[in-house]
CSV table of C-alpha atoms in Angstrom, one decimal:
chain,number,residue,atom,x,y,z
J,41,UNK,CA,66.1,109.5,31.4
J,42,UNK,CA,64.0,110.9,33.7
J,43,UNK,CA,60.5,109.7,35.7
J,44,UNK,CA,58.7,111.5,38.2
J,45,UNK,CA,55.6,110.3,40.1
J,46,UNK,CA,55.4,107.1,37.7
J,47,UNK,CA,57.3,104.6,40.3
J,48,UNK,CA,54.8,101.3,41.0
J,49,UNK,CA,54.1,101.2,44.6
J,50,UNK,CA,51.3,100.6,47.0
J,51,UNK,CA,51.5,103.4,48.4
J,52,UNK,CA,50.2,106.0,45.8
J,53,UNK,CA,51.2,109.1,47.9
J,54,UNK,CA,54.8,107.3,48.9
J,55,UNK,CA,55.1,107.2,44.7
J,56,UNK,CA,54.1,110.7,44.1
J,57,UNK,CA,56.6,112.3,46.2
J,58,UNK,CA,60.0,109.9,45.0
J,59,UNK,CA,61.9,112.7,41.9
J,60,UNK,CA,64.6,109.8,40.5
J,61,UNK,CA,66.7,110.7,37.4
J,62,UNK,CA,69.1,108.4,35.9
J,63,UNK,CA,72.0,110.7,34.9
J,64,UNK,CA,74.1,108.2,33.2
J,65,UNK,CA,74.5,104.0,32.8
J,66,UNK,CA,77.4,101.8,31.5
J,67,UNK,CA,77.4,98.1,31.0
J,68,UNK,CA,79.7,95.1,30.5
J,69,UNK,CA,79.0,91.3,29.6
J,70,UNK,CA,78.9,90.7,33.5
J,71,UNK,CA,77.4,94.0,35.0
J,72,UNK,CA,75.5,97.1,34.7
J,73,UNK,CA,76.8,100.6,36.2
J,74,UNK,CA,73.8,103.1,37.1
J,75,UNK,CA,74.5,107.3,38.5
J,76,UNK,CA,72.0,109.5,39.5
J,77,UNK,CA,70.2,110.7,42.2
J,78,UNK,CA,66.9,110.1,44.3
J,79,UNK,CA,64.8,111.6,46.8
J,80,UNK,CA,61.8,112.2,48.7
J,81,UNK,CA,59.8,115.6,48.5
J,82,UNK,CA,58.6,115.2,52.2
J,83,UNK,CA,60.6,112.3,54.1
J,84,UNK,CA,64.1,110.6,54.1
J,85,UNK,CA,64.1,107.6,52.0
J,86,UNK,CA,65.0,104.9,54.4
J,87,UNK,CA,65.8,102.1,51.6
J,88,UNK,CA,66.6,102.1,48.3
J,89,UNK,CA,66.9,99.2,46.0
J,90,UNK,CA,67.9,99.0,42.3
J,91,UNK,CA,66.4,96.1,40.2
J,92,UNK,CA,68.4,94.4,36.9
J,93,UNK,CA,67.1,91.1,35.3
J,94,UNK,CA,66.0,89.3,38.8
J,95,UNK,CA,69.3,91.3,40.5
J,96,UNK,CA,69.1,93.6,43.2
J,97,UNK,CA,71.3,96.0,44.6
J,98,UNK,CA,71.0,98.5,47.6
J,99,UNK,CA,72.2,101.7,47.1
J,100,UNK,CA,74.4,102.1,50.3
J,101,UNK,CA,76.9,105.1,49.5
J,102,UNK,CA,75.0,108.3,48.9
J,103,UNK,CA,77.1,111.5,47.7
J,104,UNK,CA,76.0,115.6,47.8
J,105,UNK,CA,74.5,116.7,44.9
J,106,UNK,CA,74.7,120.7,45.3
J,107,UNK,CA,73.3,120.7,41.8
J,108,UNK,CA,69.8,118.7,42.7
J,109,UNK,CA,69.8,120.8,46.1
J,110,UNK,CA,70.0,124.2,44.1
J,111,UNK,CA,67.4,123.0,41.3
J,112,UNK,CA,64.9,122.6,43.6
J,113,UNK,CA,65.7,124.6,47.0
J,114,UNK,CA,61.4,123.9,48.3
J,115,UNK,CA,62.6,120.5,49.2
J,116,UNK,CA,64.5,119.9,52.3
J,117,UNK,CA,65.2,116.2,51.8
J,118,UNK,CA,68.3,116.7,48.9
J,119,UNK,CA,71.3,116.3,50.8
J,120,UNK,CA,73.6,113.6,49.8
J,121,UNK,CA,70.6,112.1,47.7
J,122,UNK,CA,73.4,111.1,44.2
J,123,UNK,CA,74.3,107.7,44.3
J,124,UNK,CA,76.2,105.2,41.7
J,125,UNK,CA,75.8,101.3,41.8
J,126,UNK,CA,76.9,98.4,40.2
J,127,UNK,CA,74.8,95.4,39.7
J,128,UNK,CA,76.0,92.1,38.9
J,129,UNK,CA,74.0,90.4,35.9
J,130,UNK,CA,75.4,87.5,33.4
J,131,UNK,CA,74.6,89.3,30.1
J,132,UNK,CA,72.8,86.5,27.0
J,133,UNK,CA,73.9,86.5,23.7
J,134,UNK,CA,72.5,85.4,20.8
J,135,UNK,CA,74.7,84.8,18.2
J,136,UNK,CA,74.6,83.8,14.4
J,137,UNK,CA,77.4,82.8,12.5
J,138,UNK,CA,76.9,83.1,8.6
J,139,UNK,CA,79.7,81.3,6.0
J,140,UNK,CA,80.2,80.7,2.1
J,141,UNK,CA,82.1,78.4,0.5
J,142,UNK,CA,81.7,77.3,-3.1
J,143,UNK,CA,78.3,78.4,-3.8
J,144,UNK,CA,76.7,77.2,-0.5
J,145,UNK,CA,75.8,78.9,2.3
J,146,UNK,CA,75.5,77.7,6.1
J,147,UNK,CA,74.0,79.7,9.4
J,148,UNK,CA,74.8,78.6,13.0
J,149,UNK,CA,73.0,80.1,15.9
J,150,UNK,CA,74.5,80.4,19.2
J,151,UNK,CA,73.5,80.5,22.2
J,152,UNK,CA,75.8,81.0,25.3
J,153,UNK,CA,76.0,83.2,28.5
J,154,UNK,CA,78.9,85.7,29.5
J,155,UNK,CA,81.3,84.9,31.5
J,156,UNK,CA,84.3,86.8,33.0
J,157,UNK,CA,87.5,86.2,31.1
J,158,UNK,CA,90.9,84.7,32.6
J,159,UNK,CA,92.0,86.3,35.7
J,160,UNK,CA,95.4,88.6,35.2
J,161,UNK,CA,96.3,88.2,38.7
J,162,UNK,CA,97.0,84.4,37.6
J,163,UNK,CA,99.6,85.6,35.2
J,164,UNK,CA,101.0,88.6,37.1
J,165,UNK,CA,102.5,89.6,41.1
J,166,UNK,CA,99.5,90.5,42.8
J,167,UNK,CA,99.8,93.0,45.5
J,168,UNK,CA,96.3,93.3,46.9
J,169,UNK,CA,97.4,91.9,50.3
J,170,UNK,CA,100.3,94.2,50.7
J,171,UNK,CA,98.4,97.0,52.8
J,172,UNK,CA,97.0,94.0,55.0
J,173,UNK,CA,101.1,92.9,55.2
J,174,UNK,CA,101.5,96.6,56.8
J,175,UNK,CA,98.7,96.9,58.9
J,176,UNK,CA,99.5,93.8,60.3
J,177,UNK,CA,103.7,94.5,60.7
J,178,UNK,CA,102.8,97.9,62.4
J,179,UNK,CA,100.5,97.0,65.2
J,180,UNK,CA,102.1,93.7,65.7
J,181,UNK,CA,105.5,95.7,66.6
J,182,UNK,CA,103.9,98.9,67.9
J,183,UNK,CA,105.4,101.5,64.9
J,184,UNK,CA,105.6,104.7,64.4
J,185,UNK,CA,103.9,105.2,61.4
J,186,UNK,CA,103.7,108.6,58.9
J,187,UNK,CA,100.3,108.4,56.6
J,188,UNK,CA,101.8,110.8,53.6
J,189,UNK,CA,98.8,112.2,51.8
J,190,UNK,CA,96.2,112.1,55.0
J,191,UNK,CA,93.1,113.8,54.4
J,192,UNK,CA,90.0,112.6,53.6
J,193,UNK,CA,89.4,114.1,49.8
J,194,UNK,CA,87.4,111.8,48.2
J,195,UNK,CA,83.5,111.0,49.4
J,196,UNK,CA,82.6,107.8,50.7
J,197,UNK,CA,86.5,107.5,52.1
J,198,UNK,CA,87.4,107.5,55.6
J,199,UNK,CA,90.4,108.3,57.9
J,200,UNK,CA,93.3,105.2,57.9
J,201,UNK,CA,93.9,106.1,61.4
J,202,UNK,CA,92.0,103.7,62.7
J,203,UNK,CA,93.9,100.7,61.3
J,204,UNK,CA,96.4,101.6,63.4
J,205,UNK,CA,95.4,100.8,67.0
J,206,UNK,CA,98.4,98.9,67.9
J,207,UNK,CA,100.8,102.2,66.5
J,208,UNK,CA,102.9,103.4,69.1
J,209,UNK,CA,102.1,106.8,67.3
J,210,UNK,CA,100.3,107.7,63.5
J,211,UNK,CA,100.7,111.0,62.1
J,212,UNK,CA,98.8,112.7,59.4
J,213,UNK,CA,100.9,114.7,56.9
J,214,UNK,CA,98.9,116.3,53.8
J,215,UNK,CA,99.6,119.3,51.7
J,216,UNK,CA,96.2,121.1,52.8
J,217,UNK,CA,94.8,120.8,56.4
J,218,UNK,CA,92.0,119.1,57.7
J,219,UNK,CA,90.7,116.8,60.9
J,220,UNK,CA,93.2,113.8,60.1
J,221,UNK,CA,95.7,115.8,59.2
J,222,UNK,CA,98.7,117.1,62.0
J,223,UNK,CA,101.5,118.6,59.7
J,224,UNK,CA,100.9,120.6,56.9
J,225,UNK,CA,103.6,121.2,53.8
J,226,UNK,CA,105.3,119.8,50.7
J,227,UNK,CA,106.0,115.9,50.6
J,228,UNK,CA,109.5,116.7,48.3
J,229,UNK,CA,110.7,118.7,51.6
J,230,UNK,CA,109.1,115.8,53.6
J,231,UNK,CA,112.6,115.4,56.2
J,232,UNK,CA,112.1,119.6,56.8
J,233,UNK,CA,108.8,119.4,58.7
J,234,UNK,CA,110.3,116.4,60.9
J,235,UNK,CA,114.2,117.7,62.3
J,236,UNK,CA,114.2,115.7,65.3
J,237,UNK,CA,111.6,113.3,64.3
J,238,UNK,CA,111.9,109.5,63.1
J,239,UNK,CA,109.6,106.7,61.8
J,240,UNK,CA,109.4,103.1,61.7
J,241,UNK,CA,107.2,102.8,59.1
J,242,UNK,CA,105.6,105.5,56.0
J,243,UNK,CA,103.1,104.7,54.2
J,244,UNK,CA,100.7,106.8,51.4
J,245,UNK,CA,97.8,105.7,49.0
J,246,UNK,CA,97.3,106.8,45.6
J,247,UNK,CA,99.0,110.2,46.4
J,248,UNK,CA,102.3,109.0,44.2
J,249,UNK,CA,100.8,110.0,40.6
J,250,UNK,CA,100.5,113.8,42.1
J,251,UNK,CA,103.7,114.4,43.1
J,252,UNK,CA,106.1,116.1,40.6
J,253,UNK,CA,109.3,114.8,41.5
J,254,UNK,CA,108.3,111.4,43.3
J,255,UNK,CA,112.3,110.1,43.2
J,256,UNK,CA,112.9,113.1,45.5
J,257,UNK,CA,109.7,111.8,47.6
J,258,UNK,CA,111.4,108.3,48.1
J,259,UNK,CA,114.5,110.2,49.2
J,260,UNK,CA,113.0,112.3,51.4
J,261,UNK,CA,111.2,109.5,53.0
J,262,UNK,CA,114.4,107.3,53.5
J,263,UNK,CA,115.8,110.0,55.3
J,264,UNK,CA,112.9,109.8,57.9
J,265,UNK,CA,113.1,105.8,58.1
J,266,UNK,CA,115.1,104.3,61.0
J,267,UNK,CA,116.7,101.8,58.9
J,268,UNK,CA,115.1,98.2,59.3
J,269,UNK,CA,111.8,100.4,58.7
J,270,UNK,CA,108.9,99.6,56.1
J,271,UNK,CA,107.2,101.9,53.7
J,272,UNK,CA,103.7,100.9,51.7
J,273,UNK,CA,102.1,102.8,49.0
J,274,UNK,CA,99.7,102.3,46.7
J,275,UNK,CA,99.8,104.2,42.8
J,276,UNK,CA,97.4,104.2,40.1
J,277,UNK,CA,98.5,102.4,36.8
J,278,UNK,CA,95.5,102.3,34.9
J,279,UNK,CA,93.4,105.2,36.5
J,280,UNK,CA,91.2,108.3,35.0
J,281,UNK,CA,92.6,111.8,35.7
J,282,UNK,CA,92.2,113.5,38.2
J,283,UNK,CA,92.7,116.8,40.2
J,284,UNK,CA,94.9,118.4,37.5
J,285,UNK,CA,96.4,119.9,36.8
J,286,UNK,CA,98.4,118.0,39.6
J,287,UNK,CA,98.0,114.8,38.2
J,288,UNK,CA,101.6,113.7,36.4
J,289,UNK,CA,102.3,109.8,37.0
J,290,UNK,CA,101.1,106.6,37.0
J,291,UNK,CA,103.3,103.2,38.0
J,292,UNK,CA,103.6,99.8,37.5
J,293,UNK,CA,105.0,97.0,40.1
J,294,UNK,CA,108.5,97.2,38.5
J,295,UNK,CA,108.3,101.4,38.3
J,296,UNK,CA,107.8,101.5,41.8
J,297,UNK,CA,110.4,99.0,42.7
J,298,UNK,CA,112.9,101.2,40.6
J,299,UNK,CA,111.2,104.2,42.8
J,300,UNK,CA,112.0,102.4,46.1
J,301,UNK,CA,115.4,100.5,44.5
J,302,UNK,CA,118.7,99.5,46.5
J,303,UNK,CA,120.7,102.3,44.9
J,304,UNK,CA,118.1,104.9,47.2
J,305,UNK,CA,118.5,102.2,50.3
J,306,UNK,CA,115.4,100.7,50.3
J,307,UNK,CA,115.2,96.4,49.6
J,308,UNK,CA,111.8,95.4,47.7
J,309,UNK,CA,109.6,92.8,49.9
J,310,UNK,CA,107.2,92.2,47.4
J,311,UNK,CA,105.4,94.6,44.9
J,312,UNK,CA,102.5,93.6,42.7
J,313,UNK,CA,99.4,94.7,40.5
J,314,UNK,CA,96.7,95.6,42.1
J,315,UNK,CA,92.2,95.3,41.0
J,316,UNK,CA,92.1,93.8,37.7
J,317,UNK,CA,90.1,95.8,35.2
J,318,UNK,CA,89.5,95.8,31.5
J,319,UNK,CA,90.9,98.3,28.8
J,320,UNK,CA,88.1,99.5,25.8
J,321,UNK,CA,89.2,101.4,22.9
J,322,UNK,CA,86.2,103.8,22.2
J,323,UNK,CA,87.0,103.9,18.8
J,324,UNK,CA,88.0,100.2,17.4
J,325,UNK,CA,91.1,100.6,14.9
J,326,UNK,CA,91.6,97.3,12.6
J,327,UNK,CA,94.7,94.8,14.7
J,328,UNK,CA,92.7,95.8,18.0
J,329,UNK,CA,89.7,94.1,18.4
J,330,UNK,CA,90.7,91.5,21.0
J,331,UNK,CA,93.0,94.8,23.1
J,332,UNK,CA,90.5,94.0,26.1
J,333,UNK,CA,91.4,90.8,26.3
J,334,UNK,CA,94.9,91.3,26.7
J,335,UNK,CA,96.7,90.9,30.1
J,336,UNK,CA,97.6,93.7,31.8
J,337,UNK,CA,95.1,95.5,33.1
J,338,UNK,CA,95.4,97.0,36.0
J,339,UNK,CA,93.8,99.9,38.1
J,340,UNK,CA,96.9,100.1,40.2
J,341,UNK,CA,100.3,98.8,41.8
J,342,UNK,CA,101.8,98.5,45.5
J,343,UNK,CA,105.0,98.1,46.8
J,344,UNK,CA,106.1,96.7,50.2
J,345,UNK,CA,109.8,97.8,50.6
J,346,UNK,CA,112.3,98.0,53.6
J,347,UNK,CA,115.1,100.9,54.4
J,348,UNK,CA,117.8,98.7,54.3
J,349,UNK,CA,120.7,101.5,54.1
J,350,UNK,CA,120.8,105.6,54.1
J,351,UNK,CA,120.8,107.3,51.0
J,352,UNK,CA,124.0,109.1,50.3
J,353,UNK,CA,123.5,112.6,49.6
J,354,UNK,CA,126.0,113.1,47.3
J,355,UNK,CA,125.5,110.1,45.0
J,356,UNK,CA,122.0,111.5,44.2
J,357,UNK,CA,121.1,115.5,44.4
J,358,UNK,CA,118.0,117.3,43.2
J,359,UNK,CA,118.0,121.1,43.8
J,360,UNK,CA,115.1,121.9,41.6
J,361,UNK,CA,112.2,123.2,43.3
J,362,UNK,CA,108.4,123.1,42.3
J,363,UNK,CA,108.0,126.4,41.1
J,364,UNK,CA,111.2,126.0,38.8
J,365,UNK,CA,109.7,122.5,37.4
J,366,UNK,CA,105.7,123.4,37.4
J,367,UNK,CA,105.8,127.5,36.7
J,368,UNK,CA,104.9,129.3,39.1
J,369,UNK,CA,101.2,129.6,38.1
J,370,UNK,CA,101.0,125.8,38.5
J,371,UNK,CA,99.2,124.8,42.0
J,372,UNK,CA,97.4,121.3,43.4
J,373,UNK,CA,93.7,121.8,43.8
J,374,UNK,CA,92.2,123.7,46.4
J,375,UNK,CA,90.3,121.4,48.3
């Protein structure tokens, strides 16, 4: 869908110079998604507001769009002018329910409003508060702390540095470099980069599904825990793919605790699910038509866990390296 110059607006010239194109929508009972991009032929757009059934939504996060920029290079105005927004809105539904029985026949309209189902968090460990648990434990005590997976990759995101003012130290590690980021290298060799180096507390977010070997990970990052020290991370569980082909894993509450279990050193404070969501089939087989509204939908997990011991080398080796598991063609993403 696409409308140029047709935009209602007092100010006739202000509408002839706004190019809006919706590239794609998607909707639910209780929202409506909307991605595309917007811009101005001759000025910055200072506002922008999106409109649904008496709703409105401003778009605040804007991302490039090299492919808007290179379609139409006699504008200067097409930098970071993609956006995607979600608006709340009750959906209405009008229902009518037809029966037979014995030769008669019977109709029933309905009339009701959607509303969001039964919250899973009620019926399993949530573990949306455990990154607020680490925050808080590290600048409370002063920590060292070790941000595995550092740099700032996705738009819209933003260093975690700064969560950390009470840190005695933070340091970035990350597989590529960039501004965040002060070592550079593998996370299954973690211990190498860091001889005469020790942390109180490790922590990563959603890096866990790209790492091969993620049991050698959890080793590696005992061995670099003083012992009494924490360790955070968040994993996807229910979660698109994405940068393959260096995308292997995804983890529940009790994966994670089996990741970060007693027989590797490490003691479980708490681990839970984390941001509720709801699973559609595309394609509806017969004995799945209620799958959405099963429990268990989750976009991730988090575990909070303690060193509590060292692990012992010899009770648990893995000499493999990533070349002899991927192939040696196999590489993560440039960035």
């Amino acid at each position: 869908m696409k409308w140029e110059q047709n935009m209602k607006n007092e100010n006739q010239e202000l509408n002839q110079n706004i190019v809006l194109t919706i590239d794609n929508t998607w909707s639910d009972d209780y929202g409506i998604g909307i991605k595309g991009w917007v811009f101005n032929t001759d000025r910055p757009l200072d506002k922008v507001e999106i409109c649904v059934d008496g709703a409105s939504v401003p778009i605040t996060a804007w991302h490039p769009r090299p492919d808007v920029a290179a379609a139409h290079p006699q504008y200067k105005f097409t930098d970071n002018c993609g956006f995607s927004v979600h608006i709340p809105r009750l959906a209405e539904r009008h229902v009518t329910l037809k029966a037979d029985s014995q030769g008669k026949s019977w109709t029933q309209n309905l009339n009701f409003t959607a509303a969001k189902p039964q919250r899973f968090s009620d019926v399993f460990p949530e573990g949306e508060s455990l990154f607020a648990d680490f925050i808080k434990l590290v600048n409370d005590k002063q920590l060292r702390v070790l941000e595995i997976g550092s740099r700032v990759v996705s738009p819209g995101s933003s260093s975690k540095r700064c969560l950390f003012p009470g840190a005695s130290s933070y340091t970035g590690f990350d597989y590529y470099p960039d501004s965040n980021t002060d070592v550079v290298g593998d996370a299954h060799r973690l211990s190498q980069y860091f001889v005469n180096q020790r942390f109180d507390a490790i922590f990563s977010m959603v890096v866990f599904e790209h790492l091969a070997m993620p049991w050698v990970v959890a080793m590696e990052i005992n061995k670099l825990l003083e012992v009494g020290g924490i360790t955070y991370h968040w994993a996807p569980f229910v979660w698109h793919t994405h940068e393959r082909p260096w995308d292997f894993w995804r983890f529940t509450d009790e994966g994670l605790k089996v990741l970060f279990s007693p027989a590797l050193g490490f003691k479980t404070i708490k681990a839970g699910f984390c941001k509720p969501l709801r699973m559609y089939l595309d394609n509806i087989d017969p004995g799945f038509e209620d799958f959405s509204m099963h429990p268990g939908g989750f976009a991730g997990a988090a575990i909070l866990a303690q060193k509590v011991a060292p692990v012992e080398p010899e009770k648990f080796k893995w000499d493999v390296t990533l070349e002899e598991s991927l192939g040696s063609s196999s590489h993560y993403p440039l960035p």
